[in-house]
Amino acid sequence: MPDRPSKKERSDAARNRRAILDTTDALLAAHGSEHVSIDQIAAAAGVGKGTIFHRFGSRAGLMRELVRERALTLRDAVTDGEPPLGPGAPAPDRLLAYFDAMFQLIVDNVELMIAYGNSTSDAQEDEINVFWARHIATLLTEARPDVDATVLGRVLLGALNPDVILQHIRAGQTERLAHAVHSLVTSVVGEPGGTDRRI
């Protein structure tokens, strides 16, 4: 019967995982998604390159894990958090809260989001993206039963393109873009609190 991994080995693996993720985060923020390699990450994290591939499978897997951590935190707020992001608020208010929160998440992690998009070809099929699409479509159906909620939801999500957000960050126009995204959503579902300015 093979020996079970010791607690020390498991704790070492957990520390290595956290070191790799935190190091990747820091390097992306410092150098941008196009200038960070697995070799750099391994050297800065103090692990072998093989450790990264063993744990995450690929660069795409590493980026996916970082995105997943952030996305799961937001998903928990959407499913179990306080309104208006969480349950209990009218559908228009929840949609606006979601888009405001997702915009801020992308702004805070824009290089990571770009690295993730560049590393994987199946981002649209990722379980978290499927969850967002379903969440938006459900709320749109409630707020606007007269529209094609699935297609309109995709159109609205398109406004959260990380490349576009990065351009506005670099131009010092983050707030301008945030206002535009907010205005786009309110044009569809109305202002928070029931003021109707829908198209």
PDB file of C-alpha atoms in Angstrom, residues 58-61 63-65 67-68 71 98 102 106 112-134 154 157 160-163:
ATOM      1  CA  SER A  58      -0.623  25.219 -18.271  1.00  0.00           C
ATOM      2  CA  ARG A  59      -0.345  28.994 -18.321  1.00  0.00           C
ATOM      3  CA  ALA A  60      -4.061  29.076 -19.120  1.00  0.00           C
ATOM      4  CA  GLY A  61      -4.767  26.900 -16.082  1.00  0.00           C
ATOM      5  CA  MET A  63      -4.604  32.312 -15.129  1.00  0.00           C
ATOM      6  CA  ARG A  64      -7.923  30.513 -14.865  1.00  0.00           C
ATOM      7  CA  GLU A  65      -7.296  29.729 -11.198  1.00  0.00           C
ATOM      8  CA  VAL A  67      -9.630  34.574 -12.269  1.00  0.00           C
ATOM      9  CA  ARG A  68     -11.699  31.864 -10.600  1.00  0.00           C
ATOM     10  CA  ALA A  71     -15.026  35.381  -9.710  1.00  0.00           C
ATOM     11  CA  TYR A  98     -23.692  43.469 -10.755  1.00  0.00           C
ATOM     12  CA  MET A 102     -17.928  43.388 -12.276  1.00  0.00           C
ATOM     13  CA  ILE A 106     -11.964  43.941 -14.009  1.00  0.00           C
ATOM     14  CA  LEU A 112      -4.935  39.231 -15.211  1.00  0.00           C
ATOM     15  CA  MET A 113      -8.153  39.299 -17.230  1.00  0.00           C
ATOM     16  CA  ILE A 114      -6.221  40.034 -20.412  1.00  0.00           C
ATOM     17  CA  ALA A 115      -3.708  37.280 -19.654  1.00  0.00           C
ATOM     18  CA  TYR A 116      -6.580  34.869 -19.069  1.00  0.00           C
ATOM     19  CA  GLY A 117      -8.272  35.816 -22.312  1.00  0.00           C
ATOM     20  CA  ASN A 118      -5.014  35.454 -24.235  1.00  0.00           C
ATOM     21  CA  SER A 119      -4.210  32.086 -22.660  1.00  0.00           C
ATOM     22  CA  THR A 120      -7.437  30.233 -23.311  1.00  0.00           C
ATOM     23  CA  SER A 121      -9.729  29.792 -26.271  1.00  0.00           C
ATOM     24  CA  ASP A 122     -12.725  28.559 -24.291  1.00  0.00           C
ATOM     25  CA  ALA A 123     -13.264  31.513 -21.946  1.00  0.00           C
ATOM     26  CA  GLN A 124     -16.858  31.860 -23.106  1.00  0.00           C
ATOM     27  CA  GLU A 125     -17.588  28.292 -21.984  1.00  0.00           C
ATOM     28  CA  ASP A 126     -15.998  28.690 -18.561  1.00  0.00           C
ATOM     29  CA  GLU A 127     -18.450  27.744 -15.811  1.00  0.00           C
ATOM     30  CA  ILE A 128     -18.241  31.179 -14.212  1.00  0.00           C
ATOM     31  CA  ASN A 129     -18.991  32.938 -17.489  1.00  0.00           C
ATOM     32  CA  VAL A 130     -21.932  30.606 -17.985  1.00  0.00           C
ATOM     33  CA  PHE A 131     -23.131  31.545 -14.501  1.00  0.00           C
ATOM     34  CA  TRP A 132     -22.845  35.289 -15.275  1.00  0.00           C
ATOM     35  CA  ALA A 133     -24.732  34.899 -18.549  1.00  0.00           C
ATOM     36  CA  ARG A 134     -27.517  32.999 -16.811  1.00  0.00           C
ATOM     37  CA  ARG A 154     -24.313  39.132 -24.163  1.00  0.00           C
ATOM     38  CA  LEU A 157     -21.401  41.863 -21.099  1.00  0.00           C
ATOM     39  CA  LEU A 160     -16.894  44.829 -19.974  1.00  0.00           C
ATOM     40  CA  ASN A 161     -14.126  44.022 -22.452  1.00  0.00           C
ATOM     41  CA  PRO A 162     -10.798  44.024 -20.522  1.00  0.00           C
ATOM     42  CA  ASP A 163      -8.848  45.412 -23.491  1.00  0.00           C
TER      43      ASP A 163
END
